PDB file of C-alpha atoms in Angstrom:
ATOM      1  CA  MET A 216       4.299 -11.172 -40.900  1.00  0.00           C
ATOM      2  CA  ALA A 217       1.558 -13.199 -42.578  1.00  0.00           C
ATOM      3  CA  ILE A 218      -0.341 -11.338 -46.152  1.00  0.00           C
ATOM      4  CA  PHE A 219      -3.487 -13.224 -46.292  1.00  0.00           C
ATOM      5  CA  ASP A 220      -6.333 -13.450 -48.463  1.00  0.00           C
ATOM      6  CA  PRO A 221      -8.605 -11.672 -46.379  1.00  0.00           C
ATOM      7  CA  THR A 222     -12.452 -13.220 -47.754  1.00  0.00           C
ATOM      8  CA  ILE A 223     -13.534 -15.463 -44.526  1.00  0.00           C
ATOM      9  CA  PHE A 224     -11.755 -12.193 -42.742  1.00  0.00           C
ATOM     10  CA  GLN A 225     -13.299  -9.168 -44.765  1.00  0.00           C
ATOM     11  CA  GLY A 226     -12.494  -5.781 -42.968  1.00  0.00           C
ATOM     12  CA  LEU A 227     -10.634  -7.856 -40.575  1.00  0.00           C
ATOM     13  CA  SER A 228      -8.897  -6.077 -38.182  1.00  0.00           C
ATOM     14  CA  GLY A 229      -6.918  -5.561 -34.733  1.00  0.00           C
ATOM     15  CA  SER A 230      -5.741  -7.906 -31.956  1.00  0.00           C
ATOM     16  CA  VAL A 231      -6.781 -11.956 -31.614  1.00  0.00           C
ATOM     17  CA  GLY A 232      -4.433 -13.304 -28.101  1.00  0.00           C
ATOM     18  CA  ASN A 233      -0.664 -12.104 -29.469  1.00  0.00           C
ATOM     19  CA  VAL A 234      -1.677 -11.920 -33.379  1.00  0.00           C
ATOM     20  CA  THR A 235      -2.623  -8.736 -35.503  1.00  0.00           C
ATOM     21  CA  ALA A 236      -4.110  -8.074 -38.371  1.00  0.00           C
ATOM     22  CA  TYR A 237      -4.439  -4.652 -40.547  1.00  0.00           C
ATOM     23  CA  LYS A 238      -4.495  -3.529 -43.645  1.00  0.00           C
ATOM     24  CA  LEU A 239      -1.524  -2.850 -45.619  1.00  0.00           C
ATOM     25  CA  GLY A 240      -1.929  -0.377 -49.164  1.00  0.00           C
ATOM     26  CA  ASP A 241      -5.039  -3.404 -50.733  1.00  0.00           C
ATOM     27  CA  LYS A 242      -2.623  -5.660 -49.161  1.00  0.00           C
ATOM     28  CA  HIS A 243      -3.939  -7.453 -45.592  1.00  0.00           C
ATOM     29  CA  VAL A 244      -1.288  -8.060 -42.973  1.00  0.00           C
ATOM     30  CA  ALA A 245      -1.375 -10.420 -39.587  1.00  0.00           C
ATOM     31  CA  ARG A 246       1.639  -9.869 -37.392  1.00  0.00           C
ATOM     32  CA  GLY A 247       2.634 -11.772 -34.449  1.00  0.00           C
ATOM     33  CA  LYS A 248       3.438  -9.938 -31.350  1.00  0.00           C
ATOM     34  CA  ALA A 249       6.811  -9.277 -29.479  1.00  0.00           C
ATOM     35  CA  ILE A 250       6.652 -10.825 -27.069  1.00  0.00           C
ATOM     36  CA  VAL A 251       8.446  -9.438 -24.056  1.00  0.00           C
ATOM     37  CA  ILE A 252       9.588 -10.813 -20.367  1.00  0.00           C
ATOM     38  CA  LYS A 253       9.363  -8.720 -18.778  1.00  0.00           C
ATOM     39  CA  ASP A 254      10.389 -11.127 -15.238  1.00  0.00           C
ATOM     40  CA  ALA A 255      14.189 -10.614 -15.898  1.00  0.00           C
ATOM     41  CA  LYS A 256      16.493 -12.071 -14.145  1.00  0.00           C
ATOM     42  CA  THR A 257      19.491 -11.276 -13.746  1.00  0.00           C
ATOM     43  CA  LEU A 258      21.773 -11.933 -10.964  1.00  0.00           C
ATOM     44  CA  ALA A 259      20.852  -7.797  -9.341  1.00  0.00           C
ATOM     45  CA  GLN A 260      17.185  -8.271  -9.518  1.00  0.00           C
ATOM     46  CA  LEU A 261      17.603 -11.886  -7.908  1.00  0.00           C
ATOM     47  CA  LYS A 262      19.547 -10.953  -5.361  1.00  0.00           C
ATOM     48  CA  GLN A 263      17.283  -7.948  -4.741  1.00  0.00           C
ATOM     49  CA  ARG A 264      14.293 -10.139  -4.904  1.00  0.00           C
ATOM     50  CA  GLU A 265      16.468 -12.934  -1.875  1.00  0.00           C
ATOM     51  CA  ARG A 266      16.795  -9.054   0.464  1.00  0.00           C
ATOM     52  CA  MET A 267      12.645  -8.445   0.284  1.00  0.00           C
ATOM     53  CA  ARG A 268      11.906 -12.364   0.271  1.00  0.00           C
ATOM     54  CA  VAL A 269      14.395 -12.487   4.110  1.00  0.00           C
ATOM     55  CA  VAL A 270      14.090  -8.613   5.454  1.00  0.00           C
ATOM     56  CA  THR A 271       9.630  -9.929   4.688  1.00  0.00           C
ATOM     57  CA  ALA A 272      10.611 -13.166   7.145  1.00  0.00           C
ATOM     58  CA  LEU A 273      12.293 -11.414   9.897  1.00  0.00           C
ATOM     59  CA  ARG A 274       9.418  -8.033   9.365  1.00  0.00           C
ATOM     60  CA  ARG A 275       6.463 -10.885   9.616  1.00  0.00           C
ATOM     61  CA  GLY A 276       8.076 -12.208  13.707  1.00  0.00           C
ATOM     62  CA  PHE A 277       8.918  -8.445  14.729  1.00  0.00           C
ATOM     63  CA  ILE A 278       5.244  -6.720  13.179  1.00  0.00           C
ATOM     64  CA  VAL A 279       4.346  -7.093  17.269  1.00  0.00           C
ATOM     65  CA  VAL A 280       7.061  -4.594  18.240  1.00  0.00           C
ATOM     66  CA  LEU A 281       6.951  -2.171  15.039  1.00  0.00           C
ATOM     67  CA  GLU A 282       4.242  -0.527  16.350  1.00  0.00           C
ATOM     68  CA  ALA A 283       5.049   1.509  19.167  1.00  0.00           C
ATOM     69  CA  GLY A 284       9.073   1.297  17.730  1.00  0.00           C
ATOM     70  CA  TYR A 285       7.176   3.818  15.024  1.00  0.00           C
ATOM     71  CA  CYS A 286       5.734   5.220  16.557  1.00  0.00           C
ATOM     72  CA  SER A 287       2.243   4.457  14.018  1.00  0.00           C
ATOM     73  CA  ALA A 288      -0.974   2.503  14.777  1.00  0.00           C
ATOM     74  CA  SER A 289      -0.569   1.650  11.127  1.00  0.00           C
ATOM     75  CA  ARG A 290       1.474  -1.695   9.619  1.00  0.00           C
ATOM     76  CA  LYS A 291       0.806  -0.955   6.485  1.00  0.00           C
ATOM     77  CA  VAL A 292       3.683   1.806   8.228  1.00  0.00           C
ATOM     78  CA  CYS A 293       5.778  -0.523  10.136  1.00  0.00           C
ATOM     79  CA  SER A 294       6.525  -2.586   7.925  1.00  0.00           C
ATOM     80  CA  ASN A 295       6.470  -0.274   4.819  1.00  0.00           C
ATOM     81  CA  CYS A 296       9.418   1.423   7.567  1.00  0.00           C
ATOM     82  CA  PHE A 297      11.421  -2.118   8.404  1.00  0.00           C
ATOM     83  CA  VAL A 298      11.626  -2.805   5.125  1.00  0.00           C
ATOM     84  CA  ARG A 299      12.822   0.612   4.269  1.00  0.00           C
ATOM     85  CA  ASP A 300      15.648   0.363   7.674  1.00  0.00           C
ATOM     86  CA  ASN A 301      16.521  -2.866   7.534  1.00  0.00           C
ATOM     87  CA  ILE A 302      16.704  -4.022   3.223  1.00  0.00           C
ATOM     88  CA  GLY A 303      20.358  -2.854   3.074  1.00  0.00           C
ATOM     89  CA  LYS A 304      21.823  -4.907   5.900  1.00  0.00           C
ATOM     90  CA  VAL A 305      20.719  -8.127   3.914  1.00  0.00           C
ATOM     91  CA  GLU A 306      24.194  -9.437   2.191  1.00  0.00           C
ATOM     92  CA  VAL A 307      23.346 -11.416  -0.692  1.00  0.00           C
ATOM     93  CA  ASP A 308      26.501 -13.913  -2.376  1.00  0.00           C
ATOM     94  CA  ASP A 309      26.667 -14.809  -5.719  1.00  0.00           C
ATOM     95  CA  GLU A 310      25.541 -17.252  -4.620  1.00  0.00           C
ATOM     96  CA  LEU A 311      22.216 -15.859  -3.456  1.00  0.00           C
ATOM     97  CA  ASN A 312      23.234 -17.054   0.246  1.00  0.00           C
ATOM     98  CA  THR A 313      22.207 -15.009   2.605  1.00  0.00           C
ATOM     99  CA  THR A 314      22.895 -13.808   5.943  1.00  0.00           C
ATOM    100  CA  VAL A 315      21.789 -10.829   8.312  1.00  0.00           C
ATOM    101  CA  ASP A 316      23.230  -8.823  11.219  1.00  0.00           C
ATOM    102  CA  LEU A 317      20.602 -10.078  13.074  1.00  0.00           C
ATOM    103  CA  LEU A 318      21.600  -7.085  15.795  1.00  0.00           C
ATOM    104  CA  SER A 319      22.189  -4.424  13.405  1.00  0.00           C
ATOM    105  CA  LEU A 320      18.120  -4.522  12.628  1.00  0.00           C
ATOM    106  CA  SER A 321      15.702  -1.593  13.028  1.00  0.00           C
ATOM    107  CA  LEU A 322      13.102  -1.740  15.069  1.00  0.00           C
ATOM    108  CA  SER A 323      12.782   1.671  15.500  1.00  0.00           C
ATOM    109  CA  GLY A 324      12.971   4.869  14.415  1.00  0.00           C
ATOM    110  CA  GLY A 325      13.235   8.637  15.633  1.00  0.00           C
ATOM    111  CA  GLU A 326      15.486  11.338  16.497  1.00  0.00           C
ATOM    112  CA  LEU A 327      15.091  10.990  21.177  1.00  0.00           C
ATOM    113  CA  GLY A 328      18.460   9.732  22.482  1.00  0.00           C
ATOM    114  CA  MET A 329      19.971   6.398  22.308  1.00  0.00           C
ATOM    115  CA  PRO A 330      19.165   4.786  26.277  1.00  0.00           C
ATOM    116  CA  ARG A 331      21.047   2.821  28.495  1.00  0.00           C
ATOM    117  CA  ILE A 332      19.672  -0.014  28.751  1.00  0.00           C
ATOM    118  CA  GLY A 333      21.725  -3.504  29.318  1.00  0.00           C
ATOM    119  CA  ALA A 334      20.313  -7.391  29.403  1.00  0.00           C
ATOM    120  CA  GLU A 335      21.416 -10.560  31.078  1.00  0.00           C
ATOM    121  CA  VAL A 336      19.630 -14.069  29.570  1.00  0.00           C
ATOM    122  CA  GLU A 337      19.116 -15.953  33.253  1.00  0.00           C
ATOM    123  CA  ALA A 338      19.388 -19.368  31.513  1.00  0.00           C
ATOM    124  CA  GLY A 339      18.420 -21.384  34.714  1.00  0.00           C
ATOM    125  CA  GLU A 340      15.751 -19.476  35.124  1.00  0.00           C
ATOM    126  CA  ARG A 341      14.064 -18.506  31.854  1.00  0.00           C
ATOM    127  CA  GLN A 342      14.258 -15.004  31.583  1.00  0.00           C
ATOM    128  CA  VAL A 343      15.404 -11.805  30.973  1.00  0.00           C
ATOM    129  CA  VAL A 344      16.742  -9.546  33.047  1.00  0.00           C
ATOM    130  CA  PHE A 345      16.789  -5.302  31.662  1.00  0.00           C
ATOM    131  CA  ARG A 346      18.384  -3.251  33.786  1.00  0.00           C
ATOM    132  CA  TRP A 347      18.310   0.550  33.050  1.00  0.00           C
ATOM    133  CA  GLU A 348      20.418   3.530  33.932  1.00  0.00           C
ATOM    134  CA  SER A 349      19.026   6.881  34.521  1.00  0.00           C
ATOM    135  CA  GLN A 350      20.180   9.909  32.521  1.00  0.00           C
ATOM    136  CA  PRO A 351      20.804  12.593  32.816  1.00  0.00           C
ATOM    137  CA  LEU A 352      18.283  15.359  30.699  1.00  0.00           C
ATOM    138  CA  MET A 353      19.297  16.693  28.093  1.00  0.00           C
ATOM    139  CA  PRO A 354      17.728  17.978  24.363  1.00  0.00           C
ATOM    140  CA  ARG A 355      15.933  14.837  22.923  1.00  0.00           C
ATOM    141  CA  MET A 356      16.543  13.788  25.878  1.00  0.00           C
ATOM    142  CA  GLU A 357      12.785  13.864  28.358  1.00  0.00           C
ATOM    143  CA  LYS A 358      12.809  12.520  32.370  1.00  0.00           C
ATOM    144  CA  ASP A 359       9.913  10.419  31.246  1.00  0.00           C
ATOM    145  CA  ASP A 360      11.196   8.879  27.494  1.00  0.00           C
ATOM    146  CA  ARG A 361       9.736   5.249  28.417  1.00  0.00           C
ATOM    147  CA  LEU A 362      11.905   2.358  27.601  1.00  0.00           C
ATOM    148  CA  PHE A 363      11.530  -1.242  25.970  1.00  0.00           C
ATOM    149  CA  GLY A 364      12.435  -4.226  25.763  1.00  0.00           C
ATOM    150  CA  ALA A 365      12.095  -6.398  22.753  1.00  0.00           C
ATOM    151  CA  VAL A 366      13.621 -10.534  22.696  1.00  0.00           C
ATOM    152  CA  PHE A 367      13.016 -12.757  19.523  1.00  0.00           C
ATOM    153  CA  GLU A 368      13.643 -16.323  19.406  1.00  0.00           C
ATOM    154  CA  ARG A 369      15.987 -17.345  16.708  1.00  0.00           C
ATOM    155  CA  VAL A 370      13.679 -20.353  14.788  1.00  0.00           C
ATOM    156  CA  LEU A 371      10.241 -19.756  16.176  1.00  0.00           C
ATOM    157  CA  ARG A 372      10.717 -16.037  14.926  1.00  0.00           C
ATOM    158  CA  ARG A 373       8.806 -14.055  16.863  1.00  0.00           C
ATOM    159  CA  SER A 374       8.888 -12.058  18.779  1.00  0.00           C
ATOM    160  CA  ARG A 375       7.451  -9.665  22.323  1.00  0.00           C
ATOM    161  CA  LEU A 376       7.575  -6.163  23.448  1.00  0.00           C
ATOM    162  CA  VAL A 377       8.893  -5.721  26.983  1.00  0.00           C
ATOM    163  CA  GLU A 378       7.954  -2.261  29.117  1.00  0.00           C
ATOM    164  CA  LEU A 379      10.751  -1.555  30.731  1.00  0.00           C
ATOM    165  CA  GLY A 380       9.874   2.162  33.069  1.00  0.00           C
ATOM    166  CA  THR A 381      10.930   5.965  32.121  1.00  0.00           C
ATOM    167  CA  ARG A 382      14.477   7.304  30.959  1.00  0.00           C
ATOM    168  CA  GLY A 383      14.650   9.498  34.414  1.00  0.00           C
ATOM    169  CA  GLU A 384      15.091   6.633  36.537  1.00  0.00           C
ATOM    170  CA  CYS A 385      16.936   3.425  37.172  1.00  0.00           C
ATOM    171  CA  GLY A 386      15.532  -0.279  37.446  1.00  0.00           C
ATOM    172  CA  GLU A 387      15.271  -3.584  36.900  1.00  0.00           C
ATOM    173  CA  LEU A 388      13.423  -5.731  35.890  1.00  0.00           C
ATOM    174  CA  ALA A 389      13.024  -9.319  34.740  1.00  0.00           C
ATOM    175  CA  TRP A 390      10.838 -11.188  32.540  1.00  0.00           C
ATOM    176  CA  MET A 391      10.266 -14.903  31.941  1.00  0.00           C
ATOM    177  CA  LEU A 392      10.275 -16.665  28.835  1.00  0.00           C
ATOM    178  CA  PRO A 393       7.136 -18.478  27.167  1.00  0.00           C
ATOM    179  CA  GLU A 394       6.780 -22.183  27.302  1.00  0.00           C
ATOM    180  CA  GLU A 395       8.365 -22.633  23.795  1.00  0.00           C
ATOM    181  CA  TRP A 396      11.581 -20.411  23.974  1.00  0.00           C
ATOM    182  CA  ASP A 397      14.539 -21.525  22.844  1.00  0.00           C
ATOM    183  CA  VAL A 398      16.585 -20.138  25.934  1.00  0.00           C
ATOM    184  CA  GLY A 399      19.716 -20.443  23.697  1.00  0.00           C
ATOM    185  CA  GLN A 400      18.052 -18.115  20.695  1.00  0.00           C
ATOM    186  CA  LEU A 401      17.044 -15.000  21.934  1.00  0.00           C
ATOM    187  CA  VAL A 402      18.085 -11.031  20.457  1.00  0.00           C
ATOM    188  CA  VAL A 403      17.515  -8.333  23.054  1.00  0.00           C
ATOM    189  CA  TYR A 404      17.620  -5.242  21.674  1.00  0.00           C
ATOM    190  CA  GLY A 405      16.447  -1.067  23.240  1.00  0.00           C
ATOM    191  CA  PHE A 406      15.035   2.135  22.374  1.00  0.00           C
ATOM    192  CA  ALA A 407      12.769   4.346  23.767  1.00  0.00           C
ATOM    193  CA  THR A 408       9.898   7.158  23.039  1.00  0.00           C
ATOM    194  CA  SER A 409       8.676   9.911  24.007  1.00  0.00           C
ATOM    195  CA  ALA A 410       5.795   9.403  26.967  1.00  0.00           C
ATOM    196  CA  ASN A 411       3.213  10.001  24.642  1.00  0.00           C
ATOM    197  CA  GLY A 412       4.792   7.613  22.293  1.00  0.00           C
ATOM    198  CA  LYS A 413       4.581   9.914  18.992  1.00  0.00           C
ATOM    199  CA  ARG A 414       9.198   9.528  19.398  1.00  0.00           C
ATOM    200  CA  ALA A 415      11.151   6.875  19.157  1.00  0.00           C
ATOM    201  CA  SER A 416      15.035   6.598  19.363  1.00  0.00           C
ATOM    202  CA  GLY A 417      16.687   4.769  17.484  1.00  0.00           C
ATOM    203  CA  THR A 418      17.187   0.825  17.845  1.00  0.00           C
ATOM    204  CA  LEU A 419      20.013  -0.761  20.276  1.00  0.00           C
ATOM    205  CA  GLY A 420      21.501  -4.124  20.234  1.00  0.00           C
ATOM    206  CA  ILE A 421      22.663  -5.200  23.199  1.00  0.00           C
ATOM    207  CA  LEU A 422      23.402  -9.219  23.206  1.00  0.00           C
ATOM    208  CA  GLY A 423      22.469 -12.476  20.447  1.00  0.00           C
TER     209      GLY A 423
END
């Protein structure tokens, strides 16, 4: 705080930059504003930022899958759902090293029953072969539920959505990898949606 001669700054009051001037009795006073550090960096905050960084990068890689998995044409809604469901799956140690089990990721969400989907990578043929079983009709399952596979390439961080068949019938489908994908870097998932695409199951981590 400083007391100053107001001859030059007669009647000065208010703030300029980080200095506030006001009258205190018969004296004119200038006081510097306290500097508030809003970007605090506690270990807990840094860990949470790392989780968000990792899950955001993963979200970008799965964006083509999430519209079906979260039953919304809104990229914002799908992104928010993905972050909500997966940020807690990113582990961060005290040195800020991060790990995440890619097979545990949620790419879909809802109350439908989980499908019976399997998959096998045929490296020589550069393809993923999906196989699925028919399921008995029961609550949260309908014969016309649509079955989907999702394939993720770890290095490129790209994904593809593969529509398979319906829950009421068994089947098999071979999906060819894009030319630039590494056959040794695949993670495969499955989920189901209702026929109208408005409801979904959780995500099945198949292989990775």
